[in-house]
Structure formats: structure tokens, C-alpha cells
Amino acid sequence: MNMSLDRFITKEPEQKRKPEPMEPKPKPPEQPKVIIEKETEENEEPLEEEEVEIEGFEEPEEALLEETVFEAETPENTGPCFLLSVSYSGKKSCALVKLYDPEKGKIYFWYDNTGHKPYLLTDMPLQEVMKNPSVLKNPGFDPAHCQVVRKTDLLLDTEVELTKVTAKDPLSIGGRGKGLRDILPQTWESRIRYHDCYIYDRELYPGYLYRIRNGTLERVEYKIPDGEIEAFKKIFPPEDEVFKEALDRWLPLFSCPAPNYRRVAIDIEVSTPQLDRIPDAKAAEYPVISAAIVSSDGVKRVLLLRREEISLGEKPSELSDVELIFYEDEKKLIEDIFKVLSSYPIVLTFNGDNFDLRYLWHRALKLGFRKDQIPITLGREVALLSVGIHIDLYKLLHNKAIQVYAFGNKYREVTLDAVASALLGIKKVPLEKLVTELSYMDLAAYCFRDAELTYSLSSFNNDMVMNLITLLMRISRLSMEDVTRQGVSNWIKNLLYFEHRKRGYLIPRQEDILRIKGETFTRAVIKGKKYLGAIVIEPRPGVYFNVVVLDFASLYPSIIKQWNISYETVRCPHSECRSNVLPNTPHWVCKKRKGLMSLITGLLRDIRVYWFKPKSKDKSLPEGLRRWYDIVQHALKVILNASYGVFGAEVFPLYCPPAAESTTAIGRYVITNTISKAKEEGVDVIYGDTDSVFLHNPSQEQINRLLNWVEEQFSIDLEVDKVYSYVTFSKRKKNYLGV
DNA sequence: CACTGTGGCCGTGGCC
DNA sequence: GGCCACGGCCAC
């Protein structure tokens, strides 16, 4: 199965895709145009909160994102491309969209030409804003685009009129120092980073298909075969308009295959005086002595710096098809690394944010490069590329949700060695001495292995990681850079913000939610926790034969869907909803409005459970397609598993304790009632935990009656999860053995 | 520095 | 030796 694009577009004659790796002498990759202009001093990443001023003569890197002059082509027309990122171009004062052309394997730039401006919302009337002296004094204030906007305030369920206050640049909304958000007494949506704001307002889906036509950015609709749409409709009888609309919008996002990204992995070695010391990237005191490059188009190369008293060493067999290039001059070596960095659409590193790219940036400056000659942009804790996208696999693999749900907790420690041996079965080259003391060949072998492992992490299991990233971009609506660096709560936040904007809902402030909804009512069993969680049934010790385990298929997402749980619907403002009390809680839930989280969680849950999960196991489908569906259902699982938890997390901007505790309260209600019913039916219940019940030797009829009863009673799915020949229980909970 | 939640078991170390 | 608080790790 190929993940080619031939399913959706009829235009351009299909070109044969680039050959895969292992070409002995690959053609050097086509390079985007590199234009050298004079230095600019523009800022990016302006909406960072609470920047700390660091004194010192050197401008701290935390403060600024320097813009370099490396650029990609900006064509007026393109074929279908994948949207990889949106950022803000300080130089052009507008949004910059990076598109990936899967045919040519390169990046195009598209600069916003719609006149979109950074803005915030305030309840100060427009006329007052226009004559407010502090506002007028702000040089970034842009009176020309200010206007009155109408929004739905979900917390009060009212329509509100607000003033949209626009600025000439994102920094003027609220960077360091006094932005408009600090001047105005009350603001909303003023802490959203500009590039996210742009994605919401243009309803862009990163990771999905776009093209440039006559200079305009357009979405390309991925065509789903008619047969599949019909099959889908059979499984999802259209419930209501909202649901159907969302279905039309979501299904193509999940069905459109990800491209086979042209990409390069890179790793550098720096001469170190001590073995146990990682060189300080900021000081960049020591020379870069080697760099290894492994790419999807077959480049395998190690750049080596010639130094005194280093022997050549014996060429190991693993370097037999690796090109070795020696440099007399470190500056030239780094220049060549920069050429690679600026000529690939995607660059992979392991810890490049904090080390490799950061070191190169500082080292280059030290060696006399001008800032605009460095194709890297440093942020406080990221290192981005001027042309392409930098993915730091260390950051991605550090993500707990990815660790647990995508890789099944296979690696414990997030080091290249641990991750690679767990996922790939290959280890780093063991080091017996300082890299500085290695012969050229040994150094090359060591460095090359690291780059090779880094590349392999992106390619193993048929590019599983790249496919997963692409899907998570589409779900979260985050750029490739952001989705690989942020945690699951940020993915969900961004998805919900997007959906608010799309529907004209005001994005609420956390303190307003907390003030109106209040804290929790229940108390946790465990000290230090905020509210009561799930129930674990005391196991009856012993050995049991023929044990059937019933399991609620994603219980919490189902509850969120079925009981209409969302921050705006739990304890809604309507007096007529107050009687609609949620079981085991003093909270009521809205009868008039479908909760946004309830809608989205329910939708994603249903799509996963009824469509992608069964398809991922359908042996009648081609293997490649099945694999794709499996990644889709995994990506959905990652999001769904966090959808309840975020409501109970203070870091989540839509934090809503009553919504979180209602979800677990309903969970307890559901499992308790299910167990009672089972006992009523004469079934022996020997154990249960959160969403599972263990039945001892039940008859098929008893099982069926129970499943049907649950379906009727709660409209959620109880399934037979496992059948054990025998299970042994000790008297301890969460500790059993089933065969 | 990373940032979805709670429930439960177990080993460690402080304290009497 | 017994009690307890705490952190790490797992189940869900």
C-alpha cells in the first residue's frame, strides 16, 4: 500500500515518487533559494508571558527570535501541499505559512495577503478605546482595523458585544513590557499566540492539504470514496446537524494519508575536555569536530574536522556506504551543516532544541558568522529553522501521552540509547574514551550511529512516528513544531480554542470559569488530590475458572458525551436546568445546549470505536491501509484518554473542577449499578476496577442480559473485553493474574 | 522543568 | 519493632 496522493486530485500527472534510501550515490537534494540580505532586527514569539529581563551586554537569547534571511520559494501556484506550520514573519509583518510539496519534496513559503492582524477583545466600547490616551500612545495600536464584534458568552449563555482591538504586530498586544492587554482593564483572547490565532481565524488544519492558487492559500478537499461515505453513514445515523457537520469535517482529516516526508537527521559532536560534561551550548567554547547526516533520499555522510594528532583509524564495515568529508576549517564545516539545515523540509534531531542546533548557533556566531547567515532561530527552549521544520525527537518522546499510548511504555528513560534499543533494538556505539580522542573512523562511526538512530526513530514501522505526528497536527490544529513539543493538554486546549472561534464563542478566562463553577464537592481518598476518583472493588482472594471481564469502551469519554459534560454545561446558568442533577453530585447539567467538549469528545470517541478501530483489525483490507487506521485510532486514543483529565488540571485554561468530578462520579454510579444488576441476575462478581467487572462463570444469557440492560439504562457500551480460563486474586487490589 | 486525572501497592527512611 | 509520610510505579 502506498500512501500516495493519487486518491484525491486529478490534475497534475503523477510523477514517480523519490526513490527511498539506500541509493548508493544519490543526487544532492534540490536546495531552496538562499537569499542573503542585510540584517534585520525583528522579533518573533511575542506573546510569551512574563519574560524575565536578563542583564548583561549580550542580548539574551530568551528575549528575541532573530529572523534570518534564509527563505524558500514563494510560488503563485502550486499543486496540493501539506501545511506544516504557521509562524509570524517580523520582516514582512504578517503570518508565514510553510507548505510541503510532496512531489518535489520541498518547502514553499506563503505570506498572508488577507490583511489579518493581531488583536484582542475588550469590553470597553469602541469609541472609548479610540480616545483612550494610553491606547493611543501605544505605537503598535492599529485603529484602522478595530471594530465591534458579537460573540456568544457560553458561561452566561448570552450574546455579548465586544471591541476587537487590533495591533500592527503581535508584540503590541502583549509581549514584554506594556502591550495593549496590559493597558486595557479587561481583555479576552489576548494571550493566544498570534500564529495560533491565525490558524483559528482562517480555519486552517495543519497536516492537511492546501495549495496556492493565483497567490491565494486554498484548502484542497480530500475525496473520500463514495462507498466509504455510505458505509460510514450506516454506522453513524445522522443524529443532528452539528454532529453531521463535524463528521463531514473530521472524516477527511483522518482518511487523507500523510506524505512520505523528505527529511534529514543530524547529530554533531563537540570536542570536550571531560567525559561526563556536556558542553554548554550557550558558551560554545569548543570546536564542532563532526556532524553526521542521514536522509530519506539516501544521503549518508559524516563531516569531520581535521585536528592534530588524530589518527585515521580503521574503517569499520558500517561506514562502508558512508561518505566521509574532511574539513581543515571548522567554519567551512559549519557552513556545510547550515546548507543541509536549510535545504531539507524536515530536520530531525535528538535534543537539538537544547543542544545541537543551539550549540551550532552560538558557535557560528563565535566563529564570525552574522546572525542572518545562520538558518536557525533560537527561542527560550526551542531551536527552529528558517526554512524547514525542526523536530526534536527527544521532546516528542518525552511526552508522557506518546510514551504510554503510542509506544506502550516500551522505553523507561528518554535517552537515545534507551529509546533506540527499546523501539529499534539497536544501541548507540559504546564509548570507551572521550570523543576528542577517538580516531577519525571511530568518531565517524559513533556520530553516524546517532544520526542513523535518530532517522530510524522517524522511519521505523513504516514511518509510524511521522504519520502519528501528522494526525496529531490535524486533530490539535497545531503546527508540526508545536505539536511535537507540547503536551496533550495543549493539544486539547488548541483544538477547543479553534472550535470556539469557528462557532463565534468567546474563549473564556480561567478565573471566570472557576468563579462561576466553583471548586469540587467531593474529597479524594488520597491526600493531596482534589476530588474523588474511581472505585476499585475489593477482590475475593482465590482461583477462579472461566472468568469473563466486561469493560466499558472508553468510559469517561462516553460519559462526557452521554451526560453532556463540558465546562459550560455543568452548572449552567439556566434555572430550568437545575433539576437535571448528575448522579452522585450536587451538580446539574444543561438541557438546552450541547457542550462543546461533550460534542467533540463524543465524536472522536465514536469515530474511533465504530470506524477506525474495527477497520484497523479488518483483515480484508490491505495491510498498509490497516496500519494507517491503526495509527489513526492510536492518535485518537491519546487525545481521548486526556479529555476528562484536563478538566481537573490547573494548567488547563478551561480548568473546571465540577466537570472533572462529575465525570468520575458518574463513572462510580455506572459501575456500581452494573454490579448490582449483575448480582441481581445471579452472577458472581469477583472484582472490578474503574470501568471493568470480573464475572465468575457467567452464562452467555446472563452476559447478554447485562449488556443489554446497561445499553438501555445508560446508553453506553459495555463489552466483553477478555475471557480467562482462570484468574487468581490475592487480597490486594490491582494485582491479579489471568490466563 | 514539565505541565490530563485518581486509586492502590510497596519500599524507604525518619521517628519513637 | 511498629507507625507513618512520601515517592515511585503501576492500573485504569
JSON list of N, CA, C and O in Angstrom, two decimals, chain A residues 158-178:
[
{"chain": "A", "resi": 158, "resn": "THR", "atom": "N", "xyz": [-25.14, 34.12, 26.87]},
{"chain": "A", "resi": 158, "resn": "THR", "atom": "CA", "xyz": [-25.68, 35.37, 26.33]},
{"chain": "A", "resi": 158, "resn": "THR", "atom": "C", "xyz": [-24.84, 35.81, 25.15]},
{"chain": "A", "resi": 158, "resn": "THR", "atom": "O", "xyz": [-23.69, 35.39, 25.00]},
{"chain": "A", "resi": 159, "resn": "GLU", "atom": "N", "xyz": [-25.43, 36.64, 24.35]},
{"chain": "A", "resi": 159, "resn": "GLU", "atom": "CA", "xyz": [-24.68, 37.29, 23.27]},
{"chain": "A", "resi": 159, "resn": "GLU", "atom": "C", "xyz": [-24.03, 38.53, 23.85]},
{"chain": "A", "resi": 159, "resn": "GLU", "atom": "O", "xyz": [-24.66, 39.26, 24.62]},
{"chain": "A", "resi": 160, "resn": "VAL", "atom": "N", "xyz": [-22.78, 38.75, 23.52]},
{"chain": "A", "resi": 160, "resn": "VAL", "atom": "CA", "xyz": [-22.12, 39.96, 24.02]},
{"chain": "A", "resi": 160, "resn": "VAL", "atom": "C", "xyz": [-21.49, 40.72, 22.87]},
{"chain": "A", "resi": 160, "resn": "VAL", "atom": "O", "xyz": [-21.13, 40.16, 21.83]},
{"chain": "A", "resi": 161, "resn": "GLU", "atom": "N", "xyz": [-21.41, 42.03, 23.07]},
{"chain": "A", "resi": 161, "resn": "GLU", "atom": "CA", "xyz": [-20.71, 42.88, 22.10]},
{"chain": "A", "resi": 161, "resn": "GLU", "atom": "C", "xyz": [-19.39, 43.27, 22.71]},
{"chain": "A", "resi": 161, "resn": "GLU", "atom": "O", "xyz": [-19.33, 43.78, 23.82]},
{"chain": "A", "resi": 162, "resn": "LEU", "atom": "N", "xyz": [-18.36, 43.03, 21.96]},
{"chain": "A", "resi": 162, "resn": "LEU", "atom": "CA", "xyz": [-17.02, 43.36, 22.45]},
{"chain": "A", "resi": 162, "resn": "LEU", "atom": "C", "xyz": [-16.30, 44.17, 21.39]},
{"chain": "A", "resi": 162, "resn": "LEU", "atom": "O", "xyz": [-16.71, 44.19, 20.22]},
{"chain": "A", "resi": 163, "resn": "THR", "atom": "N", "xyz": [-15.24, 44.81, 21.82]},
{"chain": "A", "resi": 163, "resn": "THR", "atom": "CA", "xyz": [-14.44, 45.57, 20.86]},
{"chain": "A", "resi": 163, "resn": "THR", "atom": "C", "xyz": [-13.20, 44.79, 20.49]},
{"chain": "A", "resi": 163, "resn": "THR", "atom": "O", "xyz": [-12.49, 44.31, 21.38]},
{"chain": "A", "resi": 164, "resn": "LYS", "atom": "N", "xyz": [-13.02, 44.63, 19.21]},
{"chain": "A", "resi": 164, "resn": "LYS", "atom": "CA", "xyz": [-11.81, 43.97, 18.72]},
{"chain": "A", "resi": 164, "resn": "LYS", "atom": "C", "xyz": [-10.76, 45.05, 18.55]},
{"chain": "A", "resi": 164, "resn": "LYS", "atom": "O", "xyz": [-10.93, 45.97, 17.73]},
{"chain": "A", "resi": 165, "resn": "VAL", "atom": "N", "xyz": [-9.72, 44.97, 19.37]},
{"chain": "A", "resi": 165, "resn": "VAL", "atom": "CA", "xyz": [-8.65, 45.98, 19.31]},
{"chain": "A", "resi": 165, "resn": "VAL", "atom": "C", "xyz": [-7.48, 45.38, 18.56]},
{"chain": "A", "resi": 165, "resn": "VAL", "atom": "O", "xyz": [-6.89, 44.39, 18.99]},
{"chain": "A", "resi": 166, "resn": "THR", "atom": "N", "xyz": [-7.17, 45.96, 17.43]},
{"chain": "A", "resi": 166, "resn": "THR", "atom": "CA", "xyz": [-6.12, 45.39, 16.58]},
{"chain": "A", "resi": 166, "resn": "THR", "atom": "C", "xyz": [-4.79, 46.11, 16.80]},
{"chain": "A", "resi": 166, "resn": "THR", "atom": "O", "xyz": [-4.75, 47.25, 17.25]},
{"chain": "A", "resi": 167, "resn": "ALA", "atom": "N", "xyz": [-3.73, 45.38, 16.47]},
{"chain": "A", "resi": 167, "resn": "ALA", "atom": "CA", "xyz": [-2.38, 45.94, 16.61]},
{"chain": "A", "resi": 167, "resn": "ALA", "atom": "C", "xyz": [-1.60, 45.71, 15.33]},
{"chain": "A", "resi": 167, "resn": "ALA", "atom": "O", "xyz": [-1.96, 44.86, 14.51]},
{"chain": "A", "resi": 168, "resn": "LYS", "atom": "N", "xyz": [-0.54, 46.48, 15.20]},
{"chain": "A", "resi": 168, "resn": "LYS", "atom": "CA", "xyz": [0.27, 46.37, 13.98]},
{"chain": "A", "resi": 168, "resn": "LYS", "atom": "C", "xyz": [1.14, 45.12, 14.01]},
{"chain": "A", "resi": 168, "resn": "LYS", "atom": "O", "xyz": [1.55, 44.62, 12.97]},
{"chain": "A", "resi": 169, "resn": "ASP", "atom": "N", "xyz": [1.44, 44.65, 15.21]},
{"chain": "A", "resi": 169, "resn": "ASP", "atom": "CA", "xyz": [2.28, 43.45, 15.34]},
{"chain": "A", "resi": 169, "resn": "ASP", "atom": "C", "xyz": [1.88, 42.73, 16.63]},
{"chain": "A", "resi": 169, "resn": "ASP", "atom": "O", "xyz": [1.34, 43.34, 17.55]},
{"chain": "A", "resi": 170, "resn": "PRO", "atom": "N", "xyz": [2.20, 41.43, 16.72]},
{"chain": "A", "resi": 170, "resn": "PRO", "atom": "CA", "xyz": [1.78, 40.66, 17.90]},
{"chain": "A", "resi": 170, "resn": "PRO", "atom": "C", "xyz": [2.36, 41.18, 19.21]},
{"chain": "A", "resi": 170, "resn": "PRO", "atom": "O", "xyz": [1.71, 41.11, 20.25]},
{"chain": "A", "resi": 171, "resn": "LEU", "atom": "N", "xyz": [3.57, 41.72, 19.14]},
{"chain": "A", "resi": 171, "resn": "LEU", "atom": "CA", "xyz": [4.22, 42.21, 20.35]},
{"chain": "A", "resi": 171, "resn": "LEU", "atom": "C", "xyz": [3.42, 43.34, 21.00]},
{"chain": "A", "resi": 171, "resn": "LEU", "atom": "O", "xyz": [3.42, 43.50, 22.23]},
{"chain": "A", "resi": 172, "resn": "SER", "atom": "N", "xyz": [2.73, 44.10, 20.21]},
{"chain": "A", "resi": 172, "resn": "SER", "atom": "CA", "xyz": [1.96, 45.22, 20.75]},
{"chain": "A", "resi": 172, "resn": "SER", "atom": "C", "xyz": [0.71, 44.77, 21.49]},
{"chain": "A", "resi": 172, "resn": "SER", "atom": "O", "xyz": [0.14, 45.51, 22.27]},
{"chain": "A", "resi": 173, "resn": "ILE", "atom": "N", "xyz": [0.27, 43.55, 21.23]},
{"chain": "A", "resi": 173, "resn": "ILE", "atom": "CA", "xyz": [-0.85, 43.01, 22.01]},
{"chain": "A", "resi": 173, "resn": "ILE", "atom": "C", "xyz": [-0.37, 42.71, 23.42]},
{"chain": "A", "resi": 173, "resn": "ILE", "atom": "O", "xyz": [-1.02, 43.02, 24.40]},
{"chain": "A", "resi": 174, "resn": "GLY", "atom": "N", "xyz": [0.80, 42.12, 23.51]},
{"chain": "A", "resi": 174, "resn": "GLY", "atom": "CA", "xyz": [1.29, 41.80, 24.85]},
{"chain": "A", "resi": 174, "resn": "GLY", "atom": "C", "xyz": [2.56, 41.01, 24.87]},
{"chain": "A", "resi": 174, "resn": "GLY", "atom": "O", "xyz": [2.55, 39.86, 25.24]},
{"chain": "A", "resi": 175, "resn": "GLY", "atom": "N", "xyz": [3.62, 41.58, 24.47]},
{"chain": "A", "resi": 175, "resn": "GLY", "atom": "CA", "xyz": [4.91, 40.92, 24.62]},
{"chain": "A", "resi": 175, "resn": "GLY", "atom": "C", "xyz": [5.48, 41.30, 25.96]},
{"chain": "A", "resi": 175, "resn": "GLY", "atom": "O", "xyz": [4.76, 41.42, 26.94]},
{"chain": "A", "resi": 176, "resn": "ARG", "atom": "N", "xyz": [6.76, 41.50, 25.95]},
{"chain": "A", "resi": 176, "resn": "ARG", "atom": "CA", "xyz": [7.37, 42.01, 27.17]},
{"chain": "A", "resi": 176, "resn": "ARG", "atom": "C", "xyz": [7.00, 43.47, 27.29]},
{"chain": "A", "resi": 176, "resn": "ARG", "atom": "O", "xyz": [6.77, 44.15, 26.30]},
{"chain": "A", "resi": 177, "resn": "GLY", "atom": "N", "xyz": [6.94, 43.92, 28.50]},
{"chain": "A", "resi": 177, "resn": "GLY", "atom": "CA", "xyz": [6.64, 45.34, 28.68]},
{"chain": "A", "resi": 177, "resn": "GLY", "atom": "C", "xyz": [5.17, 45.60, 28.49]},
{"chain": "A", "resi": 177, "resn": "GLY", "atom": "O", "xyz": [4.33, 44.72, 28.66]},
{"chain": "A", "resi": 178, "resn": "LYS", "atom": "N", "xyz": [4.83, 46.80, 28.12]},
{"chain": "A", "resi": 178, "resn": "LYS", "atom": "CA", "xyz": [3.43, 47.19, 28.11]},
{"chain": "A", "resi": 178, "resn": "LYS", "atom": "C", "xyz": [2.79, 46.99, 26.75]},
{"chain": "A", "resi": 178, "resn": "LYS", "atom": "O", "xyz": [2.98, 47.75, 25.82]}
]
